[in-house]
Coordinates of C-alpha atoms in Angstrom, one line a residue:
X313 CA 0.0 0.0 0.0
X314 CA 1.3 3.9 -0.3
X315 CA 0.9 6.4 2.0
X316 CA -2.7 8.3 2.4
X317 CA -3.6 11.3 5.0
X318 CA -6.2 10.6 7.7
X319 CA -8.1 13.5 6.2
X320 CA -7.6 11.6 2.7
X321 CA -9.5 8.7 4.3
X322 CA -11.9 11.1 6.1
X323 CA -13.4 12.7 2.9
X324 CA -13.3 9.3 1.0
X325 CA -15.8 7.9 3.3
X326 CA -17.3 10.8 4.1
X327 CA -16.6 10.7 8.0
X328 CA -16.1 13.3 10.7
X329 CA -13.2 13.2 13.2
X330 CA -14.4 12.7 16.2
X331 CA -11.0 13.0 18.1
X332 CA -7.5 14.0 17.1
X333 CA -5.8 17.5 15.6
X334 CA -8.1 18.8 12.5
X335 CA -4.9 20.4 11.5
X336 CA -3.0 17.5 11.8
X337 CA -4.8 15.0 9.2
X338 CA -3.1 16.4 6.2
X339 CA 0.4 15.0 7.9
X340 CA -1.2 12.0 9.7
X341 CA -0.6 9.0 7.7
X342 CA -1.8 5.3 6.6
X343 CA 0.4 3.0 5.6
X344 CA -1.8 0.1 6.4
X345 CA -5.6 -0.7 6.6
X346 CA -6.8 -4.2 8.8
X347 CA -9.9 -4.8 10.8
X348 CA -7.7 -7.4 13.0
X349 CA -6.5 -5.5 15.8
X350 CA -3.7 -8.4 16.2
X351 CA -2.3 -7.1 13.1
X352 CA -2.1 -3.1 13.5
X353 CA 1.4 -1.7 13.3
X354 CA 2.5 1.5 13.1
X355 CA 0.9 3.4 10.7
X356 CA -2.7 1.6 10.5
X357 CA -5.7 2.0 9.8
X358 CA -7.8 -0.1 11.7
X359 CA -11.7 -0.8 11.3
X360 CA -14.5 -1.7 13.5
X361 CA -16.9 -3.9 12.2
X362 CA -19.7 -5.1 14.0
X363 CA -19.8 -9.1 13.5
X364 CA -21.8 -11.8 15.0
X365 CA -19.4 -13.2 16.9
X366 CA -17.6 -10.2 18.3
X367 CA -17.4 -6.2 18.4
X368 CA -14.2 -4.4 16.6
X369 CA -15.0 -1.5 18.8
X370 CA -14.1 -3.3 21.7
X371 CA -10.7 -3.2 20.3
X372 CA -10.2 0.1 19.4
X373 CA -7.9 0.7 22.5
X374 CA -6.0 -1.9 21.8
X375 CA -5.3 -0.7 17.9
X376 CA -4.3 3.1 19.4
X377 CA -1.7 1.2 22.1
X378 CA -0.2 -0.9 18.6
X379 CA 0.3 2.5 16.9
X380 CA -2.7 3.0 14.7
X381 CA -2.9 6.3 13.5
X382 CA -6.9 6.4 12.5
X383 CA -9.5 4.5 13.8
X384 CA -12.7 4.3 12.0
X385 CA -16.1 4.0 14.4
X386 CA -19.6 3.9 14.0
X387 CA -20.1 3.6 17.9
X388 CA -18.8 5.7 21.0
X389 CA -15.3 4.9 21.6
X390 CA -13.8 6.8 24.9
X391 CA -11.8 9.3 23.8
X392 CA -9.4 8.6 27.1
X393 CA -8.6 5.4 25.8
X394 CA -7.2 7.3 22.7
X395 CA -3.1 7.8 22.8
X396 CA -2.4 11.3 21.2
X397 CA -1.7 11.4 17.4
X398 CA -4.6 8.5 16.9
X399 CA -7.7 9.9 15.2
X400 CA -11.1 8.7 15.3
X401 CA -13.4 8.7 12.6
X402 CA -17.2 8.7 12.8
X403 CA -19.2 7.2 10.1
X404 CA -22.7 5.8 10.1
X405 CA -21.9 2.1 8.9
X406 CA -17.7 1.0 9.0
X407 CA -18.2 -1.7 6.3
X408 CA -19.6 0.4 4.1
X409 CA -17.3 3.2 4.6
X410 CA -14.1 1.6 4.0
X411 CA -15.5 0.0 1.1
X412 CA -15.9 4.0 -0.2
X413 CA -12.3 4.3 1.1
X414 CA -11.0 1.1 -1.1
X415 CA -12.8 2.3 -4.0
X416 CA -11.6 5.5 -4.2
X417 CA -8.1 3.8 -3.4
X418 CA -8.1 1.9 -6.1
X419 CA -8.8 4.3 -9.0
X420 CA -5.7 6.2 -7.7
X421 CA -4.0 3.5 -10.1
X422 CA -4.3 2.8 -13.9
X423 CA -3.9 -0.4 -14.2
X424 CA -5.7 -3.4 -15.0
X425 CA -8.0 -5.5 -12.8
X426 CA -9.2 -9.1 -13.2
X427 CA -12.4 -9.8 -11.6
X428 CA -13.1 -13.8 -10.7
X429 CA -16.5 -15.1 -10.0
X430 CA -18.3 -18.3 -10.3
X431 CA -20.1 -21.1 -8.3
X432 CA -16.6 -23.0 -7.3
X433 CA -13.4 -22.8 -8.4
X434 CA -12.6 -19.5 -8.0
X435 CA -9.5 -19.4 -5.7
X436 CA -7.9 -21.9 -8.3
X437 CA -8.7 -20.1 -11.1
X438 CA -7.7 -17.0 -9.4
X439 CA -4.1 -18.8 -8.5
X440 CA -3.8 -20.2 -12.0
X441 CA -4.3 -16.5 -14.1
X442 CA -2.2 -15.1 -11.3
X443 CA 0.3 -17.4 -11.9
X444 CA 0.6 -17.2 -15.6
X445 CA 0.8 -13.2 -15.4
X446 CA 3.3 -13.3 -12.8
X447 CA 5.8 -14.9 -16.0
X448 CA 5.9 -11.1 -16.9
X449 CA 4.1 -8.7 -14.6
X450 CA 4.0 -7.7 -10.9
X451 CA 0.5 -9.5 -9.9
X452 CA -1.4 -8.6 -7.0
X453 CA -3.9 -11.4 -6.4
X454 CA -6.3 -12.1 -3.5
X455 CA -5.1 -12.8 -0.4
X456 CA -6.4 -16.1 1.2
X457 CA -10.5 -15.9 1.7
X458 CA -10.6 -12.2 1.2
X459 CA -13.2 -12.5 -1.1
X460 CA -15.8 -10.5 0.6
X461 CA -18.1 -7.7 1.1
X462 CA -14.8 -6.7 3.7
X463 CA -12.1 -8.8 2.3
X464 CA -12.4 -7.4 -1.4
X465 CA -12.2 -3.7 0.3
X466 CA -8.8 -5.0 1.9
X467 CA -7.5 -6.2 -1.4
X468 CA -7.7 -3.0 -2.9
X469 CA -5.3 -1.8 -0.4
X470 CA -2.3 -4.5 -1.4
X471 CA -2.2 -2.4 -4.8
X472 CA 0.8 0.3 -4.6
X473 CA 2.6 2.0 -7.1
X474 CA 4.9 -1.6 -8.3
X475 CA 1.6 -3.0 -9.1
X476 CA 1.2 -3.8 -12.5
X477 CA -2.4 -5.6 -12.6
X478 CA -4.2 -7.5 -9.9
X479 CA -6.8 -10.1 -9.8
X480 CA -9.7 -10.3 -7.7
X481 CA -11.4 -12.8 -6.1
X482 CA -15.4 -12.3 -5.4
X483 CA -17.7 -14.1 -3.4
X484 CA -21.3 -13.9 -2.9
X485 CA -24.1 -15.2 -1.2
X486 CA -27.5 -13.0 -1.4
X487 CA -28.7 -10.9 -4.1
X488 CA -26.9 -7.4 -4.6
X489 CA -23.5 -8.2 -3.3
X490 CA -21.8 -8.9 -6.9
X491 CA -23.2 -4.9 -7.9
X492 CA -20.9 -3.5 -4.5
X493 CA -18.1 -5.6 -5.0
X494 CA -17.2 -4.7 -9.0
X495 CA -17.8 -1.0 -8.1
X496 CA -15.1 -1.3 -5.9
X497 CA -12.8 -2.9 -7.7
X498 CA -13.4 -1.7 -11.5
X499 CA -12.6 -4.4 -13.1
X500 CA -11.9 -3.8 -17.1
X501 CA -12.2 -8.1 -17.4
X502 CA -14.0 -10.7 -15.5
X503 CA -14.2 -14.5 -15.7
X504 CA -17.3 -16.6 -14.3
X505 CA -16.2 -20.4 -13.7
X506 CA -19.8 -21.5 -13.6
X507 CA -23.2 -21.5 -12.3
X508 CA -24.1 -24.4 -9.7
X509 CA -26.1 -24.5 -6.9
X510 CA -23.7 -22.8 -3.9
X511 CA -25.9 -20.5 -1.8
X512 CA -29.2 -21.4 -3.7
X513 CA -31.0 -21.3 -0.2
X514 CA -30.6 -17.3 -0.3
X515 CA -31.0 -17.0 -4.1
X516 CA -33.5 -19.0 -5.2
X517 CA -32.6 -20.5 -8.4
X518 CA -29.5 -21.3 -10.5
X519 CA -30.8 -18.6 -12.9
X520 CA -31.0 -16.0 -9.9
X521 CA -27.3 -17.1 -9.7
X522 CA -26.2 -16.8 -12.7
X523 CA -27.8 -12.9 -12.8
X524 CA -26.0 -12.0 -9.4
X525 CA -22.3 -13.5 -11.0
X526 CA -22.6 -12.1 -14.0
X527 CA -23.5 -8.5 -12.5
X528 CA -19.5 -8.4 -11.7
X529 CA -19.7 -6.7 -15.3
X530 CA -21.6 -3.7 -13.9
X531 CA -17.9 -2.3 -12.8
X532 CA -16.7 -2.3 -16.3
X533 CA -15.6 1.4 -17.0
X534 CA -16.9 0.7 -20.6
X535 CA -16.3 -2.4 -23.6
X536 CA -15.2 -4.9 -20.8
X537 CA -13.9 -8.6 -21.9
X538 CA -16.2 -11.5 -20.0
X539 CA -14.9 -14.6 -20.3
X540 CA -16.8 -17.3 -19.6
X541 CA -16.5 -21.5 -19.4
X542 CA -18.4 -22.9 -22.6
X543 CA -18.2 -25.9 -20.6
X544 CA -21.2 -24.5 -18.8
X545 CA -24.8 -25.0 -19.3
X546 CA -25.8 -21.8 -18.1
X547 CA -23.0 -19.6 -19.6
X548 CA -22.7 -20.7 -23.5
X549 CA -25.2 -19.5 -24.3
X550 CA -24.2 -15.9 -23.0
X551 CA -23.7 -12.7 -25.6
X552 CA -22.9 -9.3 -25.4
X553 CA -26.5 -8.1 -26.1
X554 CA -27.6 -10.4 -23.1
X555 CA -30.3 -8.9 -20.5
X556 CA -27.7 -10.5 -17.8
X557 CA -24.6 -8.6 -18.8
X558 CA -23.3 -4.7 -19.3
X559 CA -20.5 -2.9 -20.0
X560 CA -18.9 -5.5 -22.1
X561 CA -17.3 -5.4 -25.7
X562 CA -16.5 -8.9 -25.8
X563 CA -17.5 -12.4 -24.3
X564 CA -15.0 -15.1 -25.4
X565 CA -15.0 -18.6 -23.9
X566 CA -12.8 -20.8 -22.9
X567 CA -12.8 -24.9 -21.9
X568 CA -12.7 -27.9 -24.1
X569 CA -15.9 -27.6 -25.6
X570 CA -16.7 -27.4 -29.5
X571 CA -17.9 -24.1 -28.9
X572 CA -14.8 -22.3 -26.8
X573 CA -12.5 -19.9 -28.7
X574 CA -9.7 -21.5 -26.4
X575 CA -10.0 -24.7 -26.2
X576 CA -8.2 -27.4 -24.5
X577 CA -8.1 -31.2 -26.6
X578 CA -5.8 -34.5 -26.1
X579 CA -6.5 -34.0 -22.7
X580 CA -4.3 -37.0 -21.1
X581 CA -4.3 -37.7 -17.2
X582 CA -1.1 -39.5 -16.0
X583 CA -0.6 -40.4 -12.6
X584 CA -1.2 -36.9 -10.4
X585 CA -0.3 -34.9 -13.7
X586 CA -2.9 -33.6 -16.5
X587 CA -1.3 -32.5 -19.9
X588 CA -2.9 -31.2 -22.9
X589 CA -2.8 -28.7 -25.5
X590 CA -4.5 -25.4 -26.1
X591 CA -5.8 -23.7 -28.9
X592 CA -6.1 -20.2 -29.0
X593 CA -8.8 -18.9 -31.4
X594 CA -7.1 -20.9 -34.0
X595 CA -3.8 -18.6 -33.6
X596 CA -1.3 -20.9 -31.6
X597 CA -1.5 -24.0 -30.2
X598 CA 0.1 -24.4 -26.4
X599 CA 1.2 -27.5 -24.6
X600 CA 0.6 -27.1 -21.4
X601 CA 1.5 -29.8 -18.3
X602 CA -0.7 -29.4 -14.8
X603 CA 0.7 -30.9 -11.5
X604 CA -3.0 -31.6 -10.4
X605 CA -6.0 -33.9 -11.9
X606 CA -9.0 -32.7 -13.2
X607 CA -11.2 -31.5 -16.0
X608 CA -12.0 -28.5 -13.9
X609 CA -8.5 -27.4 -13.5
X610 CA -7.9 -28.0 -17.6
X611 CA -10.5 -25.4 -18.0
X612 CA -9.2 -23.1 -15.2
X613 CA -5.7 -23.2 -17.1
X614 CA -7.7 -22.2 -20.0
X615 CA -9.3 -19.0 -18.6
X616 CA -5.2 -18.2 -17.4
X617 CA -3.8 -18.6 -20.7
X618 CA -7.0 -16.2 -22.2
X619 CA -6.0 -13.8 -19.3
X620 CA -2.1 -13.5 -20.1
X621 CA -2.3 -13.4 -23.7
X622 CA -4.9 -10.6 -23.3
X623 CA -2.6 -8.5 -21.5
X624 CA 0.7 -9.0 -23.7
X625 CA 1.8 -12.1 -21.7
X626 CA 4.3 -14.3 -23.8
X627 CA 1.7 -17.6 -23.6
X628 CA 4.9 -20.0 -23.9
X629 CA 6.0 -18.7 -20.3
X630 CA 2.5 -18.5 -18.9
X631 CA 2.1 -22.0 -19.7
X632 CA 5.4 -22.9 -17.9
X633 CA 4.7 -20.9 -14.9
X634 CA 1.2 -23.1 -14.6
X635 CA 3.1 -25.9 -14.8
X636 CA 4.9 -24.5 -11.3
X637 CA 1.3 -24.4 -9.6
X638 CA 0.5 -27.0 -6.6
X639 CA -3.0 -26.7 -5.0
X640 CA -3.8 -24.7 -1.9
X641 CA -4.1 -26.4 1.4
X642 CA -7.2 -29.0 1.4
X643 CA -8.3 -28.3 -2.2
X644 CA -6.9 -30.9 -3.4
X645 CA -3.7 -32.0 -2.0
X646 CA -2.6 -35.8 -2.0
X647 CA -0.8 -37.6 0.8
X648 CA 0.6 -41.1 1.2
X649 CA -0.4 -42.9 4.0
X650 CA 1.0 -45.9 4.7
X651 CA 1.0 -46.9 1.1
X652 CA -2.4 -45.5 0.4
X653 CA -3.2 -42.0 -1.2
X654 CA -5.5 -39.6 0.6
X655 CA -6.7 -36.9 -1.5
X656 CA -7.3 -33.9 0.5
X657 CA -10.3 -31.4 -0.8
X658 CA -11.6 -30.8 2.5
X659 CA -11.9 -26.9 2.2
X660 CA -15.6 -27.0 1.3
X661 CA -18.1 -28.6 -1.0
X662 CA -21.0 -27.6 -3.4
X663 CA -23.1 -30.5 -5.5
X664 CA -20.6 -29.3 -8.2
X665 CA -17.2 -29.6 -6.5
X666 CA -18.2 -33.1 -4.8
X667 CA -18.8 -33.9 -8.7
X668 CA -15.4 -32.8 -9.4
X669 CA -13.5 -34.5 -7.2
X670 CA -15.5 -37.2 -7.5
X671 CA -14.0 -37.6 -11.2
X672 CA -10.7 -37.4 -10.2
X673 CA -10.9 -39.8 -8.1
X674 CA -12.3 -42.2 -11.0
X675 CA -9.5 -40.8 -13.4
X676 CA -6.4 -41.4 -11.3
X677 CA -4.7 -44.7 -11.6
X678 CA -4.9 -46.8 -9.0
X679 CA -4.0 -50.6 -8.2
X680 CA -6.0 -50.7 -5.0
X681 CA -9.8 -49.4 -4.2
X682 CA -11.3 -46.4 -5.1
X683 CA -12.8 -45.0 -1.8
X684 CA -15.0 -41.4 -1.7
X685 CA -15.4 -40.1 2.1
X686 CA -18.6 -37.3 2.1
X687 CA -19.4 -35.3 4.7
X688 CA -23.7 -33.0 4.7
X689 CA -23.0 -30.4 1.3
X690 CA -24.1 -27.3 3.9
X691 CA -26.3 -24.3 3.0
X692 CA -28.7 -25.6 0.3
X693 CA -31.8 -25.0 2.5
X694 CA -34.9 -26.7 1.6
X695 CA -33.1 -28.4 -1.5
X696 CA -30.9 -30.1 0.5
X697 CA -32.3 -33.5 0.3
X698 CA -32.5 -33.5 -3.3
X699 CA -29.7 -32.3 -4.1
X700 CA -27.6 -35.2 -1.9
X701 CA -30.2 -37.5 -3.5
X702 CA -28.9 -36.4 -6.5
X703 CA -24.9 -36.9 -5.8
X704 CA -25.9 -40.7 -4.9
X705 CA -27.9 -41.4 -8.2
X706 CA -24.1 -39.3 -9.7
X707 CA -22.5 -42.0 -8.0
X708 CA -24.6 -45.2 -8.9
X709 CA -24.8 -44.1 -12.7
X710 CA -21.1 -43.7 -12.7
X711 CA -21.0 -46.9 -11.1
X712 CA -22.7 -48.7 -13.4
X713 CA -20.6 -47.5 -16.5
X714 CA -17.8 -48.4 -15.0
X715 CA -16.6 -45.3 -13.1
X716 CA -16.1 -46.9 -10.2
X717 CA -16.2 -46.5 -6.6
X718 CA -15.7 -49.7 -4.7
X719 CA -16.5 -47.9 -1.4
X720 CA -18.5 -44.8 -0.2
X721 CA -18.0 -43.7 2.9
X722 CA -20.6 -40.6 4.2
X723 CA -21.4 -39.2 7.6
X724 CA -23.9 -36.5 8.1
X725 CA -27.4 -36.7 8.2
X726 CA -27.9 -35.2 4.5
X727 CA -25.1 -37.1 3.3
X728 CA -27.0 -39.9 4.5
X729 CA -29.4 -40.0 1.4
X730 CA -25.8 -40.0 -0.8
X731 CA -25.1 -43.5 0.6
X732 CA -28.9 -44.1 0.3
X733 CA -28.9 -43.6 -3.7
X734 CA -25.5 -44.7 -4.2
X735 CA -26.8 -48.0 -2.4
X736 CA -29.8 -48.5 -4.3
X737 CA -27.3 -48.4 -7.4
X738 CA -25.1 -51.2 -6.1
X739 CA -22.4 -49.3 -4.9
X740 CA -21.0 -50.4 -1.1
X741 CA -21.9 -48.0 1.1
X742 CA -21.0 -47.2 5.0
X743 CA -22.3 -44.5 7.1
X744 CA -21.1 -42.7 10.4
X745 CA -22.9 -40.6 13.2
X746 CA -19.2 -39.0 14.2
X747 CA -15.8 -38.0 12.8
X748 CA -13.6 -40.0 15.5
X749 CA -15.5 -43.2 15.0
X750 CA -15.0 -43.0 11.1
X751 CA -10.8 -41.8 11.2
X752 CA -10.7 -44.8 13.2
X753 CA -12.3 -46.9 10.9
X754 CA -9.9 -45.7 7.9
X755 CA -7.2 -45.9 9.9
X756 CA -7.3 -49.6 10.7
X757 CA -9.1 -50.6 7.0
X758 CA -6.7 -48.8 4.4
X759 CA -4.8 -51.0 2.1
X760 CA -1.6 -50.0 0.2
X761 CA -2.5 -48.7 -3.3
X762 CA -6.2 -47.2 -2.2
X763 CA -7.1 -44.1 -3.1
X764 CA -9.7 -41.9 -0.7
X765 CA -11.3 -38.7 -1.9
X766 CA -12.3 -36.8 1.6
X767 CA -14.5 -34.2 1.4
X768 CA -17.2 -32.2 2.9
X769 CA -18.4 -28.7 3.7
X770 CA -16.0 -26.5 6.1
X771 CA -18.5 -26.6 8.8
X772 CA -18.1 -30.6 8.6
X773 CA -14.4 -30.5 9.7
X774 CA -13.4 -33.1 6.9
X775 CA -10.0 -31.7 7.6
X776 CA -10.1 -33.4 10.9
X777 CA -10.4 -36.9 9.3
X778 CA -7.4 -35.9 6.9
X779 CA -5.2 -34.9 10.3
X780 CA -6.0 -37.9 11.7
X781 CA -4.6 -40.1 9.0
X782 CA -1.6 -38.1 8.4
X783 CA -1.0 -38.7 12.5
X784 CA -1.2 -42.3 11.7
X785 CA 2.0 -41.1 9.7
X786 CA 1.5 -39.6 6.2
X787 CA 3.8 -37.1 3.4
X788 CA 2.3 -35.0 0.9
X789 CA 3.0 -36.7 -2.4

């Protein structure tokens, strides 16, 4: 981040100081913005947000005694428990004000922004185009989950003067939020990774969805690029002239799909690795090598290699920095345990990343058993049921065309009608009322040579199965 006055952040978010030297704001500065008071230094700003769990206010004390030199409120804060040369700055809602602050922020810079949206597999896709443009450009890219209404705000702050582009990551989950999160940061291109069925409980409908993703082209300055996966039902279909877009010049598509202007083909899977080769709009033809498995993650490499080439990126590099990538903790990780391969993608779970996985675990080779470990898919409200329903009939179907997996393991109570369908379909099925019970299970039943896909949403604790195992004594392959 560079340097911005206090009364540079005051009339951004159209505040009041509330305590500290008017006079003084002009040569009071930020070099930092958090809302974790752990992390103020010198310099900070630091925001109170009112959360469900906790109270940022009740920190502002704290953030004055680490050296930050603004503090913005939308409560009373004791101005005693203020050290001298820390101001205060009143605004009606914090959240909403240092999203002002991050907007204005980030049009201090020229430069381009990537916006990243979808239904799952945005992180990777964000790490992937990141990646590729780091071959020739200073990329800022999002941060870890800082994908929100607060976290995108944040991001705008990494951006400095070195930055050359930056890609953002948003997330959403009820209508509206995709329309605040491109204003802030203007993005001039976008990719959507698809439309499933993540936080249909607040949205309604997989259409709804698609609207509120595709509304990241409402921060296009003007002739924005959209680039969508042609892989997707809901997307290839999607023109310029389209009720559900604006802004945009240009929607190109990417995937392995007759219809994609890049498109990947002879698509070959070989032990942990995925190669195949690329061609762009019929111009050039790129071999590119993955160290992960996956359709998913051939069509991510896809949207990277449209991003770089877009922005002047030699595309032989780009391809040889994706070959560098490794997945992000629990999204996909693979461990040996004992002889047998645990594949860790334990970070969270839609219908349509449980499908995912679920195919990499049929593709890779493997001389023992095939053996999927689901935990309840959370926050699909009153389509819950049918939606897991739906996963086991995936599963049996599969099944019976050979795509095979000799064992499913579930625990939950939705998951529960997984192992029902998938039972119904002849596929063996085992189900567990707690975590400790089924770790112990897979710790004393694992063969050398099986392979085990664990996975579940975040408020399962998959992750606790995976620690266990690896305690049993595990590496990362």
């Amino acid at each position: 981040m560079d340097k911005i006055s206090v009364r540079e952040v005051c009339d951004a978010c159209g505040g009041k100081i509330n305590y500290g030297d008017e006079y003084g704001a002009d040569k009071t500065y930020v070099h930092e913005v958090t809302s974790d008071s752990k992390e103020v230094a010198e310099g900070a700003l630091f925001v109170c947000i009112r959360g469900e769990r906790t109270n940022g206010h009740k920190y502002a004390r704290e953030a004055a005694e680490r050296g930050a030199s603004c503090i913005l409120v939308s409560e009373d804060v004791l101005y005693q428990d203020m050290r001298e040369g820390c101001y205060l700055i009143r605004v009606d809602d914090t959240l909403e004000a240092i999203q002002r602050v991050a907007a204005w922020y980030r049009r201090r810079y020229d430069i381009p922004v990537v916006g990243i949206s979808g239904s799952v597999g945005k992180t990777t896709t964000k790490e992937m185009i990141a990646a590729a443009l780091s071959a020739e450009k200073n990329t800022v890219k999002t941060i870890g989950n800082r994908n929100s209404q607060l976290g995108v705000a944040l991001m705008m702050f990494e951006i400095d003067t070195t930055t050359e582009i930056a890609v953002i990551e948003m997330g959403i989950s009820e209508k509206g939020e995709m329309d605040r999160l491109t204003h802030i940061a203007a993005p001039d291109s976008a990719v959507v990774t698809n439309i499933g069925v993540s936080h249909i409980a607040n949205l309604g409908s997989r259409r709804n969805i698609c609207r509120e993703k595709l509304d990241i082209t409402h921060g296009f300055a003007d002739e924005g690029i959209l680039y969508l996966c042609g892989n997707d039902d809901m997307l290839k279909d999607i023109t310029t002239d389209s009720e559900y877009i604006s802004n945009t010049g240009k929607v190109i598509f990417y995937g392995s799909a007759p219809c994609c202007d890049v498109r990947a083909y002879n698509i070959c899977n070989e032990g942990d690795t995925t190669s195949f080769d690329v061609d762009i709009r019929g111009e050039a033809d790129i071999h590119v090598s993955l160290s992960v498995m996956g359709i998913h993650n051939v069509h991510n490499a896809c949207a990277a290699l449209c991003i770089a080439g877009h922005y002047g990126v030699n595309l032989y590099k780009a391809a040889e920095k994706l070959s560098e990538y490794a997945p992000m903790s629990m999204r996909g990780q693979v461990y040996n345990i004992n002889g047998s391969f645990v594949i860790d993608d334990t970070y969270n779970a839609s219908p349509d990343s449980v499908k995912s996985a679920l195919k990499v675990l049929w593709d890779r080779k493997c001389e023992g058993r095939r053996i999927a470990v689901l935990a309840d898919i959370l926050e699909l409200g009153d389509m819950s049921e049918t939606l897991h329903s739906e996963l086991g009939k995936y599963i049996a179907e599969a099944y019976k065309r050979g795509e095979l997996t000799d064992m499913l393991i579930t625990y939950g109570k939705d998951a529960k009608h997984i192992a029902d369908m998938a039972a119904a379909g002849g596929v063996c099925v085992l189900s567990f009322d707690n975590r400790e019970d089924m770790a112990d299970y897979l710790i004393r039943n694992l063969k050398p040579e099986d392979t085990v896909l664990i996975k579940g949403s975040r408020g399962m604790k998959m992750d606790e199965i995976v620690n266990a195992l690896k305690a049993a004594g595990g590496t990362y392959v």
